[in-house]
XYZ file of C-alpha atoms in Angstrom:
467
model
C 11.623 27.502 -0.020
C 13.619 24.303 0.008
C 13.366 21.748 -2.772
C 14.249 18.088 -2.658
C 14.903 16.668 -6.134
C 14.716 12.944 -6.861
C 16.232 11.680 -10.089
C 15.467 8.116 -11.214
C 18.089 7.473 -13.896
C 17.149 3.811 -14.362
C 13.375 4.252 -14.483
C 13.053 2.809 -17.995
C 14.684 -0.397 -16.731
C 13.151 -0.600 -13.273
C 9.559 -0.532 -14.526
C 10.351 -4.040 -15.787
C 12.639 -5.373 -13.030
C 11.041 -4.195 -9.775
C 8.316 -6.813 -9.921
C 10.700 -9.701 -9.356
C 13.797 -10.651 -7.412
C 15.080 -12.886 -10.209
C 18.505 -12.189 -11.728
C 17.660 -12.783 -15.376
C 19.718 -10.597 -17.756
C 17.383 -7.928 -19.105
C 17.886 -5.091 -21.553
C 15.551 -2.247 -22.555
C 15.731 -1.232 -26.206
C 14.348 1.682 -28.210
C 13.928 2.103 -31.926
C 15.770 5.125 -33.318
C 15.551 5.539 -37.050
C 15.800 2.175 -38.709
C 17.684 0.464 -35.937
C 16.965 -0.646 -32.397
C 19.446 0.210 -29.662
C 19.974 -0.816 -26.078
C 19.273 2.111 -23.755
C 19.460 0.333 -20.371
C 20.393 -3.073 -18.930
C 20.574 -4.669 -15.503
C 23.709 -6.006 -13.790
C 23.410 -9.625 -15.046
C 23.197 -8.298 -18.613
C 26.182 -6.014 -18.015
C 28.217 -9.002 -16.837
C 27.572 -10.600 -20.233
C 28.889 -7.565 -22.075
C 25.612 -5.814 -22.889
C 25.927 -2.048 -22.690
C 23.806 1.018 -23.602
C 24.318 2.215 -27.175
C 24.753 -1.313 -28.470
C 22.512 -2.589 -31.238
C 19.787 -4.883 -29.927
C 20.800 -7.658 -32.319
C 24.396 -7.492 -31.074
C 23.229 -7.652 -27.457
C 21.171 -10.781 -28.145
C 24.140 -12.351 -29.872
C 26.223 -11.817 -26.722
C 23.676 -13.404 -24.372
C 21.258 -16.060 -25.606
C 19.115 -15.880 -22.458
C 18.866 -12.067 -22.583
C 15.322 -10.784 -21.992
C 14.690 -7.834 -24.289
C 11.911 -5.336 -23.568
C 10.831 -2.426 -25.722
C 10.909 0.871 -23.872
C 7.433 1.854 -22.695
C 7.036 5.607 -22.006
C 3.486 4.947 -20.783
C 4.731 2.618 -18.055
C 7.416 5.118 -17.112
C 4.856 7.889 -16.790
C 2.626 5.615 -14.691
C 5.589 4.744 -12.472
C 6.427 8.419 -12.032
C 2.810 9.145 -11.136
C 2.910 6.323 -8.579
C 6.081 7.783 -7.114
C 4.437 11.208 -6.912
C 1.532 9.643 -5.028
C 3.960 7.922 -2.668
C 5.847 11.211 -2.091
C 2.585 12.736 -0.892
C 3.239 11.128 2.481
C 6.069 13.644 3.004
C 4.633 16.850 1.564
C 1.530 17.874 -0.380
C 3.728 19.957 -2.734
C 5.002 17.377 -5.221
C 5.849 18.312 -8.800
C 6.601 15.945 -11.676
C 9.862 16.489 -13.521
C 9.218 14.301 -16.552
C 10.381 11.887 -17.692
C 12.361 10.632 -14.693
C 12.244 12.985 -11.739
C 10.247 14.480 -8.876
C 10.579 17.761 -7.058
C 9.305 18.046 -3.490
C 8.922 21.371 -1.705
C 9.959 20.361 1.822
C 10.730 23.676 3.486
C 7.314 23.806 5.152
C 7.365 20.281 6.584
C 10.854 19.897 8.081
C 9.583 20.186 11.651
C 7.038 17.446 11.025
C 9.811 15.117 9.818
C 12.324 16.117 12.512
C 14.744 17.855 10.231
C 16.122 17.527 6.740
C 18.507 14.659 7.478
C 15.735 12.516 8.924
C 13.429 13.373 6.026
C 16.053 12.428 3.436
C 16.718 9.175 5.275
C 13.006 8.310 5.194
C 12.791 9.165 1.518
C 15.806 6.968 0.795
C 14.295 4.108 2.774
C 11.035 4.369 0.871
C 12.688 4.493 -2.541
C 14.730 1.395 -1.701
C 11.623 -0.443 -0.465
C 9.933 0.122 -3.824
C 13.032 -1.146 -5.670
C 13.864 2.116 -7.401
C 17.283 3.699 -7.574
C 17.486 7.460 -7.197
C 19.820 10.323 -6.460
C 18.557 13.185 -4.338
C 19.706 16.729 -3.756
C 18.376 19.746 -1.846
C 18.644 23.365 -2.842
C 16.687 26.625 -2.392
C 15.590 26.524 -6.060
C 13.778 23.753 -7.877
C 16.006 23.812 -10.944
C 19.158 24.038 -8.841
C 18.152 20.941 -6.861
C 17.233 19.130 -10.066
C 20.585 19.889 -11.728
C 22.471 18.659 -8.652
C 20.400 15.462 -8.533
C 20.959 14.851 -12.241
C 24.690 15.250 -11.679
C 24.501 12.533 -9.010
C 25.490 14.850 -6.163
C 23.812 13.603 -2.982
C 23.977 16.914 -1.206
C 22.038 19.750 0.399
C 23.208 23.284 -0.271
C 22.021 26.627 1.037
C 21.608 29.887 -0.855
C 25.157 31.059 -0.072
C 26.807 27.972 -1.571
C 24.393 27.397 -4.434
C 26.208 29.327 -7.175
C 29.578 27.762 -6.366
C 28.106 24.235 -6.441
C 26.181 24.798 -9.649
C 29.168 26.396 -11.387
C 30.958 23.030 -11.430
C 28.148 21.179 -13.185
C 28.412 20.374 -16.909
C 26.371 22.568 -19.194
C 24.913 19.443 -20.778
C 22.513 19.132 -17.806
C 20.560 22.152 -19.025
C 17.635 21.712 -21.392
C 19.404 22.822 -24.584
C 19.286 21.822 -28.209
C 22.152 19.692 -29.562
C 23.302 22.642 -31.712
C 23.510 24.946 -28.700
C 25.484 22.400 -26.730
C 27.910 21.917 -29.586
C 28.323 25.654 -30.015
C 28.982 26.182 -26.298
C 31.530 23.395 -26.399
C 33.330 25.063 -29.299
C 33.760 28.307 -27.337
C 35.041 26.403 -24.301
C 31.893 26.800 -22.137
C 31.777 23.307 -20.646
C 30.252 24.117 -17.256
C 27.560 26.396 -15.880
C 30.348 28.477 -14.369
C 31.867 28.990 -17.822
C 28.510 30.265 -19.094
C 28.133 32.642 -16.128
C 31.492 34.222 -16.947
C 30.372 35.158 -20.469
C 28.734 38.563 -21.105
C 24.979 38.169 -20.554
C 23.948 40.293 -23.522
C 26.205 38.387 -25.897
C 25.131 35.040 -24.431
C 21.477 35.863 -24.968
C 22.078 37.191 -28.473
C 24.045 34.139 -29.582
C 22.284 31.280 -27.770
C 18.868 32.700 -27.016
C 17.203 34.071 -23.896
C 16.250 30.550 -22.814
C 19.780 29.716 -21.717
C 20.013 32.828 -19.542
C 16.572 32.151 -18.063
C 17.591 28.639 -17.083
C 20.721 29.912 -15.374
C 18.768 32.622 -13.554
C 16.068 30.184 -12.413
C 18.685 27.762 -11.121
C 20.296 30.573 -9.095
C 16.992 31.973 -7.846
C 17.195 35.213 -9.797
C 14.001 34.386 -11.676
C 10.875 32.768 -10.215
C 10.060 29.256 -11.352
C 6.332 28.547 -11.103
C 5.596 24.817 -10.995
C 2.409 22.788 -11.219
C 1.880 20.435 -8.304
C 0.711 16.860 -8.593
C -3.029 16.347 -8.145
C -3.858 12.787 -7.065
C -6.540 10.976 -9.086
C -9.901 10.176 -7.435
C -9.086 6.439 -7.383
C -5.909 4.477 -6.913
C -4.972 1.853 -9.481
C -1.461 0.628 -10.209
C -0.342 -2.181 -12.460
C 2.953 -4.012 -12.330
C 4.049 -6.383 -15.039
C 6.143 -9.312 -13.876
C 9.416 -10.117 -15.680
C 8.593 -13.838 -15.489
C 5.328 -15.731 -14.784
C 4.642 -16.508 -11.124
C 3.011 -19.849 -10.291
C 2.701 -19.673 -6.489
C 0.480 -17.140 -4.752
C 2.895 -16.541 -1.868
C 5.455 -15.186 -4.328
C 3.059 -12.359 -5.203
C 3.624 -10.848 -1.761
C 6.919 -9.582 -3.153
C 5.011 -7.514 -5.702
C 2.666 -6.135 -3.041
C 5.643 -4.753 -1.130
C 6.397 -2.619 -4.191
C 2.849 -1.310 -4.661
C 1.442 -0.804 -1.174
C 3.847 2.043 -0.207
C 2.527 3.966 -3.216
C -1.020 3.413 -1.989
C -0.094 4.528 1.530
C 1.415 7.763 0.212
C -1.598 8.336 -2.025
C -3.959 7.926 0.942
C -1.866 10.302 3.056
C -2.078 12.873 0.282
C -5.859 12.446 0.089
C -6.249 12.357 3.920
C -8.203 9.165 3.409
C -8.261 5.465 4.178
C -9.731 2.368 2.551
C -11.930 -0.434 3.851
C -11.659 -2.598 0.743
C -8.882 -3.434 -1.698
C -8.649 -5.552 -4.805
C -5.485 -7.410 -5.725
C -6.001 -8.570 -9.290
C -3.766 -11.313 -10.682
C -3.746 -11.457 -14.461
C -3.374 -14.771 -16.296
C -2.901 -15.433 -19.968
C -6.026 -16.727 -21.695
C -7.993 -17.084 -18.454
C -10.151 -14.806 -16.288
C -8.312 -12.769 -13.692
C -8.009 -13.978 -10.118
C -9.359 -11.182 -7.916
C -8.386 -11.236 -4.238
C -10.544 -8.946 -2.128
C -9.350 -7.553 1.183
C -11.792 -6.104 3.705
C -11.000 -4.094 6.805
C -13.202 -3.432 9.817
C -12.341 0.274 9.736
C -10.639 2.521 7.161
C -6.891 1.926 7.189
C -3.923 3.643 5.594
C -0.835 1.794 6.815
C 0.804 -0.397 4.174
C 2.041 -2.771 6.887
C -1.573 -3.476 7.933
C -2.626 -4.186 4.372
C 0.409 -6.379 3.779
C -0.368 -8.459 6.856
C -3.891 -9.235 5.671
C -2.748 -9.870 2.117
C -0.191 -12.379 3.367
C -2.951 -14.298 5.142
C -5.013 -14.240 1.961
C -2.225 -15.341 -0.366
C -1.321 -18.251 1.922
C -4.812 -19.643 1.317
C -4.957 -18.953 -2.403
C -4.292 -21.492 -5.142
C -3.647 -19.877 -8.503
C -5.401 -21.528 -11.473
C -2.594 -20.452 -13.839
C 0.682 -18.500 -13.815
C 0.388 -14.769 -13.174
C 1.877 -12.312 -15.655
C 0.839 -8.992 -14.133
C -0.680 -7.658 -10.925
C -3.026 -4.740 -10.430
C -3.786 -3.059 -7.094
C -7.092 -1.178 -6.905
C -8.675 1.017 -4.249
C -11.920 2.398 -5.555
C -13.719 3.791 -2.534
C -11.884 6.169 -0.249
C -13.116 7.220 3.156
C -12.010 10.227 5.201
C -9.263 9.301 7.643
C -7.347 12.010 9.431
C -3.952 11.492 10.995
C -3.547 10.649 14.673
C -0.973 11.691 17.227
C 1.844 9.184 17.791
C 1.773 7.051 20.923
C 3.922 8.454 23.733
C 5.112 4.964 24.646
C 5.726 3.950 21.009
C 3.516 0.902 21.260
C 3.185 -1.222 18.175
C 0.249 -0.643 15.868
C -0.986 -4.155 16.405
C -0.902 -4.048 20.203
C -4.412 -4.720 21.453
C -5.893 -4.280 18.000
C -9.175 -6.168 18.020
C -9.961 -5.052 14.478
C -6.857 -6.779 13.188
C -7.884 -9.977 14.977
C -11.313 -9.827 13.316
C -9.797 -9.273 9.883
C -7.411 -12.196 10.238
C -10.166 -14.492 11.511
C -12.322 -13.578 8.526
C -9.503 -14.484 6.158
C -8.860 -17.808 7.868
C -12.424 -18.891 8.621
C -14.462 -17.054 6.025
C -16.479 -13.865 6.357
C -19.715 -15.661 7.278
C -18.040 -17.515 10.138
C -17.093 -14.350 12.032
C -19.928 -12.175 13.320
C -21.126 -10.264 16.329
C -24.127 -10.912 18.577
C -26.787 -8.496 19.768
C -29.625 -9.028 22.215
C -33.275 -9.384 21.171
C -36.244 -8.761 23.468
C -37.396 -12.380 23.847
C -37.421 -14.596 26.954
C -36.586 -17.779 24.996
C -32.771 -18.166 25.084
C -32.488 -19.490 21.516
C -34.405 -16.417 20.256
C -32.922 -13.815 22.571
C -30.029 -12.966 20.202
C -29.248 -12.482 16.558
C -26.219 -11.960 14.348
C -24.802 -8.517 13.630
C -21.724 -7.096 11.961
C -18.578 -8.019 13.873
C -17.271 -5.112 15.893
C -20.696 -3.451 16.243
C -21.292 -2.005 19.696
C -24.577 -3.277 21.120
C -26.520 -2.692 24.325
C -26.190 -5.469 26.920
C -29.289 -7.568 27.498
C -31.329 -6.700 30.582
C -31.865 -10.376 31.376
C -31.065 -12.680 34.300
C -27.616 -14.185 34.426
C -27.209 -16.526 31.494
C -24.210 -18.317 30.007
C -22.341 -16.857 27.043
C -21.969 -20.278 25.436
C -25.389 -21.553 24.366
C -25.466 -25.010 22.794
C -26.872 -25.237 19.238
C -29.340 -27.822 20.524
C -30.198 -28.727 24.128
C -28.674 -32.074 25.198
C -30.663 -34.528 27.359
C -29.285 -35.108 30.843
C -30.191 -36.727 34.168
C -31.040 -34.556 37.157
C -29.448 -37.028 39.548
C -25.959 -36.280 38.226
C -26.249 -32.539 38.879
C -26.320 -30.255 41.905
C -28.727 -27.358 41.343
C -27.548 -23.902 42.423
C -29.487 -20.712 42.944
C -33.073 -19.799 42.168
C -35.184 -21.029 39.283
C -35.818 -18.885 36.165
C -39.245 -19.805 34.824
C -40.009 -19.217 31.163
C -43.401 -19.529 29.577
C -43.430 -17.844 26.217
C -43.861 -18.291 22.446
C -47.536 -19.198 22.344
C -48.104 -16.604 19.627
C -45.717 -18.110 17.063
C -46.255 -21.817 17.700
C -42.869 -22.294 19.398
C -44.072 -22.574 22.997
C -41.413 -22.798 25.684
C -42.463 -23.765 29.218
C -39.223 -24.383 31.093
C -37.625 -24.003 34.522
C -33.945 -23.026 34.211
C -31.269 -23.628 36.859
C -27.559 -23.140 37.271
C -26.153 -26.610 37.996
C -22.805 -28.186 38.774
C -21.797 -31.611 37.499
C -19.436 -34.148 39.119
C -16.399 -32.579 37.392
C -17.230 -29.150 38.819
C -18.393 -27.636 35.524
C -21.144 -25.017 35.758
C -24.023 -25.772 33.411
C -27.248 -24.087 32.512
C -29.987 -26.717 32.582
C -33.728 -26.697 32.362
C -36.656 -28.967 33.084
C -39.335 -29.220 30.406
C -42.420 -28.715 32.519
C -44.752 -30.526 30.136
C -42.706 -33.786 30.102
C -40.431 -33.505 33.138
C -37.333 -34.146 30.987
C -34.032 -32.386 31.742
C -31.685 -30.779 29.230
C -28.365 -28.942 29.227
C -28.756 -25.679 27.283
C -25.528 -23.794 27.993
C -22.171 -23.711 29.746
C -20.663 -21.040 31.990
C -17.026 -20.110 31.655
C-alpha cells in the first residue's frame, strides 16, 4: 500500500479566509480557562505584530482593524469533510485524520494518474485552487506518511528508507500525553530514533504499550486498520464570507472554492447533477436562491462555473451577502468517459452548453425545441417540446423552417412563383378552416418566400421564409 498524507496546519484560519481575496488582518482565538488566546492569524495580522499564543485583548490593542473570529470546530470538521469529498476524485480510499488531515491510499490508482509525481502535482493544484495550504508526504504506512506530513517534509519514501526518515522526527508528533512527552524529554528521547534505541520492554513498562504500538504502526510492524470516508447522500457546503459582498459577480470567487469539492464528491459517487442551487444569505432578508439547470447530468466544475458566471452577471442582489451555500440534492448516475485522443476542449461542439447559456440569457421559456404534429395546416403542424429532445422529421412537403407568427398580406404581381402548388383544405372539424394554395415564390430582391392564396377571397399572404 502507499499512503498520501495531507496536513492542513492552518485549517482553523482558512475556514474564515478562503471565502475572500481581501487582505484584512484576521486572527482566530480560542478560550482556554478564563482567558482567550490567539491560535492563528493571517499575514496582514502578523505584519501588525499579532502572533499565536498572544492574549486576544493584546492582539486587538496592537491592531485596531483586526478582525477576530472565535475558533469553530464545527466549521473545521465541515471543511475537512469537504476536502475528503474533493479527494474522492483521486481515489475512493480516503480516510479522515481529524482535526486537520487526510490520508489517501493511492497505491492502487497510480497508473490512472500517470505516476506518483503527476498525482501529487494534481493534488497540489487542487488544494491551491480551494485556497487551502497543506503539506503532503507519501509512505508505505498511513501513520508514517502522516508523521512526515506533520513535520512539513514534502517527500515520498519507500519501505527501505522509512525507518531512517522517521527516526529524525521529533517525538512530539506522536499522540502522547503531556506527561509522557515531558518524561521522554527528561531521559533524552527527543526523536523517534531515540525511542527506538531504548529497550522495548522497559519502554512499554514505563510509558505504556501505546507508545510502542504507535512506533510499530508507523514502521509497518503492526497493521493499522482505518475507516474510509463515506460520502453523504446529498452535497451541501456553506462558506461564510469574511466581509459582506454587495455585487453578485464577486460571488464567483466563492464558487471557485466550492465547486471543486462538488466535482470530487460527484466523482466519488459516480454521479452527475442536472440542477444546482447557489444560495446567497443576507442579514434580515430572505435568501437569494440562484438555480442552475443543465440539459444533461454534468460533473465538471468548469462547466458549472461557466453557467454560474452567466447567471451572476444577470443577478442584482437585494442586500449584501454574508454567506453562500452550494446545494446539489438530486444525483444522477454518470459514469466516466474515455479521454479524447485529440485532446479537444470540453466545449468544442457542445450543443448542450449553448442551450444552457441561451436559457440563462433569454429565460427558460424562450428556449425550446420543436416537434412535428400530424396536421396539414402549417400553424398547427408543430408544437413546443423540451430543448434537445430528438424528434422524428415531418413527412410533409418541403416547407420553410421560419414560419411567420402571422401571415403578412402581399401582392402577387411582385412575386415570381416557383414549383408546383400545395393545396390545403383542412380544419373543418374544429372551426379553423384553411383552404389555401401554397407556392414557393421569389421576390425582386431574390429572397425565397412561402406564400399562399386564400381561395375563398383570392388574397395573397406571405407565411414563411426559406433560408
